Coordinates of C-alpha atoms in Angstrom, one line a residue:
M1 CA -15.8 0.2 24.2
A2 CA -14.6 0.8 27.7
T3 CA -10.9 1.5 28.2
K4 CA -8.5 2.1 31.0
S5 CA -5.2 3.9 30.8
K6 CA -1.8 2.8 31.7
T7 CA 1.1 5.2 31.7
G8 CA 3.9 3.8 29.5
K9 CA 7.4 5.1 28.9
G10 CA 7.7 8.8 28.8
G11 CA 4.2 9.2 30.2
A12 CA 2.4 8.1 27.1
Q13 CA -1.2 7.0 27.8
A14 CA -1.7 3.4 26.5
P15 CA -5.4 2.6 26.5
V16 CA -6.2 -1.0 27.6
K17 CA -9.4 -2.8 26.8
E18 CA -11.4 -4.0 29.7
K19 CA -12.8 -7.5 29.7
E20 CA -16.3 -7.8 28.3
R21 CA -18.9 -10.4 28.9
G22 CA -20.3 -12.1 25.9
G23 CA -17.7 -10.6 23.5
Q24 CA -17.4 -12.4 20.2
S25 CA -14.3 -12.9 18.0
G26 CA -14.3 -12.6 14.2
G27 CA -15.6 -15.2 11.9
Q28 CA -16.9 -18.5 13.4
R29 CA -14.7 -18.5 16.4
P30 CA -16.4 -19.0 19.8
A31 CA -16.6 -16.2 22.3
R32 CA -13.5 -15.7 24.3
R33 CA -13.8 -16.0 28.0
P34 CA -11.8 -13.6 30.1
E35 CA -9.8 -16.3 31.7
E36 CA -8.8 -17.9 28.4
A37 CA -6.4 -15.0 27.6
R38 CA -4.5 -15.4 30.9
P39 CA -3.0 -18.8 31.5
A40 CA -1.4 -19.9 34.7
A41 CA 1.4 -17.6 35.8
T42 CA 3.8 -20.5 36.4
A43 CA 3.7 -21.3 32.6
L44 CA 5.1 -17.8 31.7
P45 CA 8.2 -15.7 32.5
K46 CA 7.4 -12.9 34.8
E47 CA 8.8 -10.2 32.5
V48 CA 10.4 -9.8 29.1
V49 CA 12.5 -7.0 27.6
V50 CA 11.2 -5.3 24.4
D51 CA 12.8 -2.5 22.5
T52 CA 10.9 0.1 20.4
A53 CA 9.3 -2.6 18.2
I54 CA 9.1 -6.4 17.8
T55 CA 7.3 -8.9 15.6
V56 CA 4.4 -10.9 16.9
R57 CA 6.4 -14.1 16.4
D58 CA 9.4 -12.8 18.4
L59 CA 7.3 -11.5 21.2
A60 CA 5.6 -14.9 21.5
T61 CA 9.0 -16.5 21.7
L62 CA 10.1 -14.2 24.5
M63 CA 6.8 -14.9 26.4
Q64 CA 7.1 -18.7 25.7
R65 CA 3.7 -18.8 24.1
S66 CA 2.4 -19.8 20.8
P67 CA 2.0 -16.8 18.4
I68 CA -1.6 -17.9 17.9
D69 CA -2.3 -16.8 21.5
L70 CA -1.1 -13.3 20.7
I71 CA -3.0 -13.2 17.4
K72 CA -6.2 -14.2 19.2
I73 CA -5.8 -11.3 21.6
L74 CA -5.2 -8.9 18.8
M75 CA -8.4 -10.2 17.2
Q76 CA -10.3 -9.2 20.4
Y77 CA -9.2 -5.7 19.7
G78 CA -10.5 -5.9 16.1
I79 CA -7.1 -6.4 14.5
M80 CA -5.9 -9.4 12.5
A81 CA -2.1 -9.4 12.1
P82 CA 0.2 -12.1 10.7
I83 CA 3.0 -13.4 12.9
T84 CA 5.5 -11.3 10.9
H85 CA 3.6 -8.1 11.7
T86 CA 5.6 -5.5 13.7
I87 CA 4.0 -4.0 16.8
D88 CA 5.4 -1.1 19.0
H89 CA 6.5 -1.3 22.6
D90 CA 3.2 0.0 24.1
T91 CA 1.2 -2.5 22.2
A92 CA 3.5 -5.3 23.4
V93 CA 2.8 -4.0 27.0
I94 CA -0.9 -4.5 26.4
L95 CA -0.5 -8.0 25.1
G96 CA 1.8 -8.7 28.1
E97 CA -0.9 -7.6 30.5
E98 CA -3.4 -9.8 28.8
L99 CA -1.0 -12.7 29.3
G100 CA 0.2 -11.8 32.7
V101 CA 3.8 -10.9 31.6
A102 CA 5.4 -7.5 32.4
V103 CA 7.0 -6.0 29.3
K104 CA 10.0 -3.8 30.2
W105 CA 12.2 -1.3 28.3
P106 CA 15.9 -2.3 28.0
P107 CA 17.5 -0.8 31.1
S108 CA 20.6 0.5 29.5
E109 CA 19.0 2.4 26.5
D110 CA 19.4 6.1 26.3
E111 CA 16.4 7.6 24.5
E112 CA 18.0 10.7 23.1
E113 CA 20.9 8.7 21.8
E114 CA 18.6 6.2 20.3
E115 CA 16.7 8.9 18.4
V116 CA 19.9 10.2 16.9
V117 CA 20.9 6.8 15.8
E118 CA 17.4 6.3 14.2
E119 CA 17.6 9.6 12.4
K120 CA 21.1 8.8 11.0
A121 CA 20.0 5.4 9.9
G122 CA 16.9 6.8 8.2
T123 CA 18.9 9.3 6.1
S124 CA 22.2 7.6 5.3
E125 CA 21.2 5.1 2.6
A126 CA 19.0 7.0 0.2
P127 CA 21.5 9.6 -0.9
K128 CA 24.2 6.9 -1.4
S129 CA 22.0 4.7 -3.6
R130 CA 21.0 7.7 -5.7
T131 CA 24.6 8.8 -6.3
R132 CA 26.2 5.4 -6.6
I133 CA 26.0 5.2 -10.4
Q134 CA 27.3 8.8 -10.8
Q135 CA 30.2 7.8 -8.4
V136 CA 31.1 4.7 -10.5
M137 CA 30.9 6.7 -13.7
S138 CA 33.2 9.4 -12.3
E139 CA 35.8 6.7 -11.4
Q140 CA 36.1 5.4 -15.0
E141 CA 39.1 6.4 -17.0
T142 CA 38.3 8.4 -20.1
A143 CA 40.4 6.2 -22.3
Q144 CA 38.2 3.2 -21.3
L145 CA 34.9 4.8 -22.2
E146 CA 33.0 3.7 -25.3
D147 CA 29.9 4.9 -27.0
R148 CA 26.7 3.3 -25.7
P149 CA 23.1 3.4 -27.0
A150 CA 20.9 6.2 -25.9
V151 CA 18.2 5.3 -23.3
V152 CA 14.9 6.9 -24.4
A153 CA 11.8 7.2 -22.2
V154 CA 8.5 7.6 -24.0
L155 CA 6.2 9.8 -21.9
G156 CA 2.9 11.5 -22.4
H157 CA -0.8 11.6 -21.6
V158 CA -3.0 8.5 -21.5
D159 CA -4.1 7.2 -24.9
H160 CA -1.9 9.6 -26.9
G161 CA -0.2 6.7 -28.7
K162 CA 3.0 5.9 -26.8
T163 CA 2.7 2.2 -27.0
T164 CA 1.5 2.3 -30.6
L165 CA 4.6 4.3 -31.5
L166 CA 6.9 1.7 -29.8
D167 CA 5.0 -1.0 -31.6
R168 CA 5.8 0.6 -34.9
I169 CA 9.4 1.1 -33.9
R170 CA 10.0 -2.5 -32.9
H171 CA 7.5 -4.0 -35.3
T172 CA 5.5 -5.8 -32.7
D173 CA 1.9 -5.5 -31.4
V174 CA 1.5 -5.4 -27.7
A175 CA -1.0 -2.5 -27.5
A176 CA -3.9 -4.8 -28.2
G177 CA -3.0 -7.0 -25.3
E178 CA -2.9 -4.1 -22.7
A179 CA -5.8 -4.1 -20.3
G180 CA -8.2 -1.3 -21.2
G181 CA -5.8 -0.1 -24.0
I182 CA -3.5 1.5 -21.4
T183 CA 0.0 0.4 -20.6
Q184 CA 0.1 -1.0 -17.0
R185 CA 3.8 -1.3 -16.3
T186 CA 7.2 0.0 -17.4
G187 CA 8.6 -2.0 -20.3
A188 CA 12.2 -1.9 -21.5
Y189 CA 13.1 -2.6 -25.1
Q190 CA 16.2 -2.3 -27.4
V191 CA 16.0 -1.9 -31.1
T192 CA 18.5 -1.5 -33.9
I193 CA 18.0 1.4 -36.3
N194 CA 20.4 1.8 -39.3
G195 CA 23.0 -0.3 -37.5
R196 CA 22.8 1.7 -34.2
K197 CA 21.0 0.6 -31.1
I198 CA 18.4 2.6 -29.1
S199 CA 17.0 1.4 -25.7
F200 CA 13.4 2.5 -25.0
L201 CA 11.4 2.7 -21.8
D202 CA 7.7 2.4 -22.3
T203 CA 6.2 4.1 -19.3
P204 CA 2.5 4.0 -18.3
G205 CA 0.4 6.9 -19.5
H206 CA -2.3 7.1 -16.8
E207 CA -1.8 9.9 -14.2
A208 CA -1.9 7.4 -11.4
F209 CA 1.5 6.1 -12.5
T210 CA 3.3 9.4 -11.9
A211 CA 5.9 7.8 -9.7
M212 CA 6.7 5.0 -12.2
R213 CA 7.0 7.5 -15.0
A214 CA 9.4 9.7 -12.9
R215 CA 11.7 6.7 -12.4
G216 CA 11.8 6.2 -16.2
A217 CA 13.1 9.8 -16.6
Q218 CA 15.8 9.3 -13.9
V219 CA 17.6 6.6 -16.0
T220 CA 16.9 8.3 -19.2
D221 CA 19.1 10.2 -21.7
I222 CA 16.4 11.5 -23.9
V223 CA 12.6 11.9 -23.4
V224 CA 10.2 11.5 -26.3
L225 CA 7.1 13.4 -25.3
V226 CA 4.1 12.1 -27.2
V227 CA 1.3 14.6 -27.7
A228 CA -1.9 13.8 -29.7
A229 CA -2.5 16.4 -32.4
D230 CA -6.2 16.1 -31.8
D231 CA -6.1 16.4 -28.1
G232 CA -3.2 18.8 -27.2
V233 CA -1.4 19.4 -24.0
M234 CA -3.0 17.5 -21.1
P235 CA -2.2 17.2 -17.3
Q236 CA 0.1 14.3 -17.8
T237 CA 1.9 16.1 -20.6
K238 CA 2.8 18.8 -18.2
E239 CA 3.9 16.3 -15.6
A240 CA 6.1 14.6 -18.1
I241 CA 7.7 17.9 -19.0
S242 CA 8.5 18.6 -15.3
H243 CA 9.9 15.1 -14.8
A244 CA 12.2 15.4 -17.8
R245 CA 13.4 18.8 -16.7
A246 CA 14.0 17.6 -13.2
A247 CA 16.2 14.8 -14.6
G248 CA 18.0 17.3 -16.8
V249 CA 17.4 15.4 -20.1
P250 CA 16.6 16.8 -23.5
I251 CA 13.0 16.5 -24.9
I252 CA 12.0 15.5 -28.4
V253 CA 8.3 16.1 -29.0
A254 CA 6.4 13.6 -31.1
I255 CA 3.1 15.2 -32.3
N256 CA 1.1 12.0 -33.0
K257 CA -2.1 11.3 -34.8
V258 CA -1.6 14.1 -37.4
D259 CA -3.6 12.0 -39.9
K260 CA -6.8 12.6 -38.0
N261 CA -9.4 15.0 -39.5
N262 CA -9.4 17.1 -36.4
A263 CA -5.6 17.2 -35.9
N264 CA -4.1 20.6 -35.2
P265 CA -0.3 20.4 -34.8
Q266 CA -0.1 24.2 -34.8
R267 CA -2.3 24.5 -31.7
V268 CA -0.2 21.8 -30.0
M269 CA 3.0 23.7 -30.6
E270 CA 1.4 26.9 -29.2
E271 CA 0.4 25.0 -26.1
L272 CA 3.8 23.5 -25.7
A273 CA 5.4 26.9 -26.1
K274 CA 3.4 28.1 -23.1
E275 CA 5.0 25.3 -21.2
G276 CA 8.5 26.5 -22.2
L277 CA 9.1 24.1 -25.1
Q278 CA 9.9 26.4 -28.1
P279 CA 9.9 24.6 -31.4
E280 CA 13.1 24.8 -33.5
A281 CA 11.0 26.1 -36.4
W282 CA 10.1 29.1 -34.2
G283 CA 13.7 29.7 -33.3
G284 CA 13.7 27.6 -30.1
D285 CA 15.7 24.5 -29.2
T286 CA 13.0 21.8 -28.9
I287 CA 12.9 19.2 -31.7
M288 CA 9.2 18.6 -32.7
V289 CA 8.3 15.8 -35.2
E290 CA 4.8 15.5 -36.7
L291 CA 3.9 11.8 -37.2
S292 CA 1.3 9.1 -37.2
A293 CA 2.4 5.9 -35.5
L294 CA -0.7 4.1 -36.7
A295 CA -0.2 5.1 -40.3
N296 CA 3.6 4.8 -40.1
M297 CA 4.1 8.5 -41.1
G298 CA 7.1 10.4 -39.8
V299 CA 8.4 7.6 -37.5
E300 CA 11.7 7.4 -39.4
D301 CA 12.1 11.1 -39.0
L302 CA 11.7 10.8 -35.2
L303 CA 14.3 8.0 -35.1
D304 CA 16.8 10.0 -37.1
N305 CA 16.4 12.9 -34.7
I306 CA 17.0 10.6 -31.7
L307 CA 20.2 9.2 -33.4
V308 CA 21.5 12.7 -34.2
L309 CA 20.9 13.9 -30.7
A310 CA 22.6 10.9 -29.3
E311 CA 25.6 11.5 -31.5
V312 CA 25.8 15.1 -30.4
E313 CA 25.5 14.2 -26.7
Q314 CA 28.0 11.4 -27.0
Y315 CA 26.7 9.0 -24.4
K316 CA 29.5 6.8 -23.1
A317 CA 30.2 4.0 -20.5
N318 CA 32.9 1.5 -19.7
P319 CA 31.8 -2.0 -20.7
K320 CA 34.8 -3.5 -18.9
G321 CA 34.4 -1.5 -15.7
A322 CA 32.3 -1.9 -12.5
C323 CA 28.8 -3.2 -13.4
V324 CA 26.0 -1.0 -12.0
G325 CA 22.6 -0.1 -13.1
T326 CA 18.9 0.4 -12.2
V327 CA 15.9 -1.8 -11.6
I328 CA 13.2 -1.0 -14.0
E329 CA 10.7 -3.5 -12.6
G330 CA 10.5 -6.3 -10.1
E331 CA 7.9 -9.1 -10.2
L332 CA 7.1 -12.3 -8.4
D333 CA 6.2 -14.7 -11.2
K334 CA 4.2 -17.8 -10.1
Y335 CA 6.3 -20.0 -12.4
R336 CA 9.8 -18.5 -12.4
G337 CA 9.9 -16.9 -9.0
V338 CA 11.5 -13.5 -8.5
T339 CA 12.2 -11.7 -11.8
A340 CA 13.7 -8.2 -12.3
T341 CA 14.1 -6.0 -15.3
L342 CA 17.5 -4.3 -15.1
L343 CA 19.0 -1.6 -17.1
V344 CA 22.8 -1.9 -17.2
Q345 CA 24.4 1.6 -17.0
N346 CA 28.1 0.7 -16.8
G347 CA 30.1 -2.5 -17.1
T348 CA 28.8 -5.8 -18.5
L349 CA 26.3 -8.0 -16.6
R350 CA 26.8 -11.7 -17.2
R351 CA 25.0 -14.9 -16.2
G352 CA 26.5 -16.1 -12.9
D353 CA 27.3 -12.7 -11.6
T354 CA 26.5 -11.9 -7.9
L355 CA 24.5 -8.7 -7.4
V356 CA 23.5 -6.5 -4.5
V357 CA 20.2 -4.9 -5.5
G358 CA 18.9 -2.4 -3.0
K359 CA 18.3 -4.4 0.2
T360 CA 18.4 -7.8 -1.5
W361 CA 20.9 -9.8 -3.4
G362 CA 21.3 -12.8 -5.6
R363 CA 23.3 -14.7 -8.2
I364 CA 22.1 -14.4 -11.7
K365 CA 20.8 -17.8 -12.9
A366 CA 19.4 -16.8 -16.2
M367 CA 19.1 -13.7 -18.4
F368 CA 16.6 -12.8 -21.2
D369 CA 16.3 -9.9 -23.6
Y370 CA 13.0 -8.0 -24.1
E371 CA 11.7 -10.7 -26.5
G372 CA 12.3 -13.5 -24.0
K373 CA 15.3 -14.9 -25.7
I374 CA 18.1 -16.3 -23.5
I375 CA 21.2 -14.2 -23.5
K376 CA 24.6 -14.6 -21.7
E377 CA 25.5 -10.9 -21.1
A378 CA 24.2 -7.4 -21.3
G379 CA 26.4 -4.3 -21.8
P380 CA 25.8 -0.6 -21.1
S381 CA 22.3 0.7 -21.9
T382 CA 21.0 -2.8 -22.4
P383 CA 17.7 -3.9 -20.6
T384 CA 17.6 -7.5 -19.4
V385 CA 15.2 -9.7 -17.4
V386 CA 17.1 -11.7 -14.8
L387 CA 16.3 -14.6 -12.5
G388 CA 18.1 -15.4 -9.2
L389 CA 17.4 -12.6 -6.8
Q390 CA 16.4 -13.5 -3.2
E391 CA 13.5 -11.0 -3.0
V392 CA 11.6 -8.8 -5.3
P393 CA 13.5 -5.5 -5.7
M394 CA 11.9 -2.0 -5.8
A395 CA 11.7 -0.3 -9.1
G396 CA 14.4 2.4 -9.0
D397 CA 16.8 0.4 -6.8
V398 CA 20.4 0.5 -7.8
F399 CA 22.2 -2.8 -8.5
E400 CA 25.9 -3.5 -8.4
R401 CA 28.1 -6.5 -9.0
V402 CA 30.2 -7.8 -6.1
N403 CA 32.8 -10.5 -5.8
N404 CA 30.9 -13.3 -4.1
D405 CA 27.7 -14.4 -2.4
R406 CA 29.1 -13.8 1.1
A407 CA 29.9 -10.2 0.4
A408 CA 26.5 -9.6 -1.3
R409 CA 24.6 -11.2 1.6
Q410 CA 26.5 -9.1 4.1
I411 CA 26.0 -5.8 2.2
A412 CA 22.3 -6.5 1.8
E413 CA 21.9 -7.4 5.5
E414 CA 23.7 -4.2 6.5
R415 CA 21.4 -2.1 4.4
R416 CA 18.4 -3.8 5.9
L417 CA 19.6 -3.2 9.4
A418 CA 20.4 0.4 8.6
A419 CA 16.8 0.9 7.3
A420 CA 15.1 -1.2 10.0
V421 CA 14.4 1.6 12.4
P422 CA 12.7 4.1 10.0
A423 CA 10.9 1.2 8.4
R424 CA 9.5 0.1 11.7
T425 CA 8.4 3.6 12.4
S426 CA 6.4 3.8 9.3
R427 CA 4.9 0.3 9.3
T428 CA 4.5 -0.5 13.0
M429 CA 1.0 -0.9 14.4
S430 CA 1.0 2.1 16.7
L431 CA -1.4 2.6 19.6
E432 CA -3.0 5.5 17.7
D433 CA -3.9 3.1 14.9
F434 CA -4.6 0.3 17.3
F435 CA -7.4 2.2 19.2
A436 CA -8.5 4.6 16.5
R437 CA -11.8 2.8 16.1
F438 CA -12.7 3.4 19.8
E439 CA -12.0 7.1 19.7
G440 CA -14.6 9.8 18.9
G441 CA -14.5 12.0 15.8
E442 CA -16.4 12.9 12.7
A443 CA -14.1 11.2 10.2
K444 CA -15.1 7.9 8.5
T445 CA -12.5 5.4 7.5
L446 CA -12.4 3.1 4.5
N447 CA -10.1 0.2 5.2
L448 CA -8.3 -1.3 2.3
I449 CA -5.9 -4.2 1.7
V450 CA -4.1 -3.9 -1.6
R451 CA -2.4 -6.6 -3.7
A452 CA -0.7 -6.0 -7.0
D453 CA 1.4 -8.1 -9.4
M454 CA 4.4 -5.9 -9.3
Q455 CA 6.2 -3.6 -6.9
G456 CA 6.3 -0.8 -9.5
T457 CA 2.5 -1.1 -10.0
L458 CA 1.8 -1.2 -6.2
E459 CA 3.5 2.1 -5.4
P460 CA 1.3 4.3 -7.6
I461 CA -1.8 2.5 -6.7
V462 CA -1.2 3.2 -3.0
K463 CA -0.3 6.8 -3.7
S464 CA -3.5 7.3 -5.8
L465 CA -5.7 5.7 -3.1
N466 CA -4.2 7.9 -0.4
E467 CA -4.9 11.0 -2.4
L468 CA -8.6 10.1 -2.5
A469 CA -9.0 11.0 1.2
N470 CA -11.0 14.1 2.1
E471 CA -12.2 15.9 5.2
E472 CA -15.1 13.5 5.8
V473 CA -13.6 10.1 4.6
T474 CA -10.2 8.7 5.3
V475 CA -8.6 6.0 3.2
K476 CA -6.6 3.6 5.4
I477 CA -4.4 1.1 3.6
L478 CA -3.9 -1.7 6.2
Q479 CA -1.5 -3.7 4.0
A480 CA 0.0 -3.3 0.6
S481 CA 2.0 -6.1 -1.0
I482 CA 2.7 -8.1 -4.2
G483 CA 1.5 -11.5 -5.1
D484 CA -1.8 -13.4 -5.0
I485 CA -4.4 -12.6 -2.4
S486 CA -3.9 -15.0 0.6
E487 CA -6.0 -16.4 3.4
S488 CA -4.1 -14.1 5.8
D489 CA -5.3 -11.1 3.7
V490 CA -8.9 -12.3 4.1
M491 CA -8.5 -12.8 7.9
L492 CA -7.1 -9.3 8.2
A493 CA -10.0 -7.9 6.2
E494 CA -12.5 -9.9 8.2
A495 CA -11.2 -8.5 11.5
S496 CA -10.9 -4.9 10.4
D497 CA -13.9 -4.5 8.1
A498 CA -11.7 -4.0 5.1
V499 CA -12.2 -4.4 1.3
I500 CA -9.5 -6.3 -0.6
I501 CA -8.3 -4.7 -3.8
G502 CA -6.5 -7.1 -6.2
F503 CA -4.7 -5.6 -9.2
S504 CA -3.8 -8.2 -11.9
V505 CA -3.5 -10.9 -9.2
G506 CA -5.3 -14.2 -8.4
V507 CA -6.8 -15.5 -5.2
D508 CA -5.5 -18.5 -3.3
K509 CA -8.1 -21.3 -3.0
A510 CA -8.1 -21.1 0.8
A511 CA -8.5 -17.3 0.6
A512 CA -11.5 -17.7 -1.8
V513 CA -13.2 -20.2 0.5
R514 CA -12.7 -18.0 3.6
A515 CA -13.8 -14.9 1.8
D516 CA -17.0 -16.6 0.7
Q517 CA -17.7 -17.9 4.2
S518 CA -17.0 -14.6 6.0
G519 CA -18.5 -12.2 3.4
V520 CA -15.2 -10.3 2.8
E521 CA -15.4 -8.4 -0.5
I522 CA -12.6 -8.9 -3.0
R523 CA -12.6 -6.6 -6.0
H524 CA -10.4 -7.4 -9.0
Y525 CA -9.1 -4.8 -11.4
E526 CA -6.9 -4.6 -14.5
V527 CA -7.1 -0.9 -15.1
I528 CA -6.4 1.7 -12.5
Y529 CA -8.8 4.4 -13.4
K530 CA -11.7 1.9 -13.0
M531 CA -10.5 1.0 -9.5
L532 CA -10.3 4.7 -8.5
E533 CA -13.8 5.3 -9.8
D534 CA -15.2 2.5 -7.7
I535 CA -13.4 3.6 -4.6
E536 CA -14.6 7.1 -5.0
D537 CA -18.2 5.8 -5.3
A538 CA -17.7 3.8 -2.2
M539 CA -16.4 6.8 -0.3
K540 CA -19.5 8.8 -1.4
G541 CA -21.6 6.2 0.3
M542 CA -19.6 6.6 3.5
L543 CA -20.1 10.3 3.9
E544 CA -21.8 11.3 7.1
P545 CA -25.4 10.2 6.9
I546 CA -28.5 11.7 8.5
Y547 CA -30.3 9.6 11.2
N548 CA -33.7 9.9 12.9
E549 CA -34.3 8.3 16.3
V550 CA -37.3 6.0 16.1
V551 CA -38.9 4.5 19.2
I552 CA -39.2 0.7 19.0
G553 CA -40.7 -0.3 22.3
H554 CA -41.2 0.3 26.1
A555 CA -40.5 -1.9 29.1
Q556 CA -41.7 -1.4 32.7
V557 CA -39.4 -2.1 35.6
L558 CA -40.9 -4.8 37.8
Q559 CA -37.9 -5.4 40.1
L560 CA -34.3 -4.4 40.5
F561 CA -31.5 -6.9 41.1
K562 CA -28.1 -6.0 42.7
L563 CA -25.2 -7.8 41.1
R564 CA -21.5 -7.8 41.8
K565 CA -21.1 -5.3 39.0
G566 CA -24.1 -3.0 38.6
F567 CA -27.8 -3.7 38.5
V568 CA -30.2 -5.7 36.3
A569 CA -33.8 -4.5 35.9
G570 CA -36.4 -7.2 35.7
C571 CA -38.9 -5.8 33.2
M572 CA -42.1 -6.6 31.3
V573 CA -42.1 -5.5 27.6
S574 CA -45.3 -3.4 27.4
D575 CA -45.2 -2.7 23.7
G576 CA -42.9 -3.1 20.7
V577 CA -39.6 -4.9 21.2
V578 CA -36.5 -4.6 23.4
K579 CA -33.2 -5.2 21.5
R580 CA -29.7 -5.6 22.7
G581 CA -27.7 -2.5 21.8
A582 CA -30.8 -0.3 21.5
L583 CA -30.7 3.3 22.7
A584 CA -32.4 3.6 26.1
K585 CA -34.0 6.3 28.2
A586 CA -35.8 5.9 31.6
R587 CA -38.8 7.9 32.8
R588 CA -40.4 8.2 36.2
G589 CA -43.8 9.7 35.4
A590 CA -42.9 12.9 33.5
E591 CA -39.3 13.0 34.8
E592 CA -36.5 11.7 32.6
I593 CA -34.0 10.0 35.0
V594 CA -31.7 8.2 32.6
T595 CA -30.5 9.4 29.1
G596 CA -27.8 8.4 26.7
A597 CA -27.7 4.8 27.7
R598 CA -27.8 1.6 25.6
V599 CA -29.0 -2.0 26.4
E600 CA -25.7 -3.7 27.2
T601 CA -27.1 -7.1 28.0
L602 CA -30.5 -8.6 27.5
R603 CA -31.6 -11.9 29.2
R604 CA -34.6 -14.3 29.3
F605 CA -34.0 -16.2 32.5
T606 CA -30.4 -17.3 32.3
E607 CA -30.1 -17.1 28.5
D608 CA -28.6 -14.1 26.6
V609 CA -30.9 -13.1 23.8
A610 CA -30.9 -10.5 21.0
E611 CA -34.4 -9.2 21.5
V612 CA -37.6 -9.7 23.6
R613 CA -41.0 -8.8 22.3
Q614 CA -44.2 -7.4 23.8
G615 CA -45.8 -9.5 26.6
Y616 CA -42.6 -11.2 27.8
E617 CA -40.4 -10.6 30.8
C618 CA -36.7 -9.9 30.5
G619 CA -33.6 -8.7 32.4
I620 CA -32.1 -5.5 31.1
N621 CA -28.6 -4.2 32.0
L622 CA -27.9 -0.6 30.8
T623 CA -24.5 0.8 30.0
Q624 CA -25.2 3.6 32.5
G625 CA -27.7 4.8 35.0
D626 CA -29.4 1.5 35.9
E627 CA -28.6 2.1 39.6
L628 CA -31.1 5.0 39.4
L629 CA -34.0 2.8 38.4
K630 CA -36.9 1.9 40.7
E631 CA -39.9 -0.3 40.3
G632 CA -42.6 1.3 38.1
D633 CA -40.1 3.2 36.0
V634 CA -40.5 2.9 32.2
I635 CA -37.6 2.3 29.9
E636 CA -38.0 3.6 26.4
L637 CA -36.1 1.9 23.6
S638 CA -35.2 3.4 20.3
E639 CA -33.0 2.9 17.2
R640 CA -31.2 5.3 14.9
V641 CA -32.7 4.9 11.4
R642 CA -30.7 6.3 8.4
V643 CA -32.8 8.7 6.3
R644 CA -30.1 9.8 3.9

């Protein structure tokens, strides 16, 4: 695609697409005429002021145009973006040029000062949110502290029996309901053993959920590391050990499946010793319990050890103090709206409390325990599902009770503003992305749009997909969000040749209809490893193919016509076929006078056509070199045919 460059702020080169005749937009929309993108100047302001980034909607408001006008222009560049999408300043300049509006920088901004502000804004919030719970705990008076239940995270390799162990502990059966037999999300439960409570976090076992499992360790007092006696130490076992060590929490090893014929607990202990976990029986300090969750062998011994360790460690909190805790999971439920699983770490959370949760807030309308029963309050170490938040929080966000809605709203807004600049930097449609498809290079790109049912599920999916990239194929996630697949997702996929990945989500009716009409592929998954296998297979198919150039026809130049822009060769197709877009060479006798060209336009009389066959006349306009042609020259047409 032809481009021209315009020097933006700081000398940056901003490529600008030139008008093309006969260009087509995506889907079933009619071809855009050049004049349609540029309305009368009197209907528009002469210039607008735009800072580093702006949404499509806000830019349209400044330009006094409908957002649809801007979206149509973006479509001409192969990009479909919703009106809430953020674009950078240089992209706004390009849209302004298409609409006849000058886009200027704010005159009083100082760039260096702005960068310092952005840097501070990007680093100030994260450390505060990570240490807020520790800060609250340090402010509690010792006399007010009371014993609280231990919070135990169950970690380990896929299919080593973590969920089955929890089923046995809480006398329920959720394992059979898990897709593919693998836990898909972090669950939080509380059980009573011999009159004492223990809170459990059931973290996913698949290696793609590393980030979610790490969050489980961060709010954990004790880690129960489940290792199958017939399988031994696996990659995720080692990851779980590192997460527990990083969190500074003690580890109890549950050597599971000892009832199997090929079980070898001794080998498991030897492998764990190599990882630095020395069994107590060997003089070390790591508690190791042999058990079978399925056969209910040794489970009570494990629970006794957890209670003993909790008594030794003396976990305490102030149930009457400031209420703070951590988000275990956030979800957008189609019936109940925004739901969040919270783990209270200090104070007592009650229905009607107003919370600030990360960058959102809300008043608690209802509370449920892990069994779905309505509760009125939750004390320290108690997991609870709440309704009433304004937006879906991130798993790992810190929540804190505040005095009223006004204060909560203000704090959440301040946090959003503080994080706005770095968020724009990471999510903005930059010019590099905007024009990547028009730049040369060997890399191939697999465009993906990802939808998941929960924020905590979405993060590891995105991380795993990004890790699939290699030197030859790049994975580009155009959009990743929670909730059902929407028509906007399909439109974006349609414009950018993307595949939509849906994980445990549905498809809106309008989205399904549009996807069927436009041929956009939507792939549904319930288990992550199956998704990764499919994506890897797709990437193998995108590796650099081998092509042969095959001659498809010849055309003899009968006459040359001079037009306002370039030349058109009136030709007779002597053999084969002439196709629009075909590779073209021109010969004059034995001399090759034009190489490396393509058929840009092809006409029969005044009609644009896709191809012309032997024995018919046509008008051929080449992408280059047509001014060198003379009557009698022969144009050779060819196509690249993939042979591997």
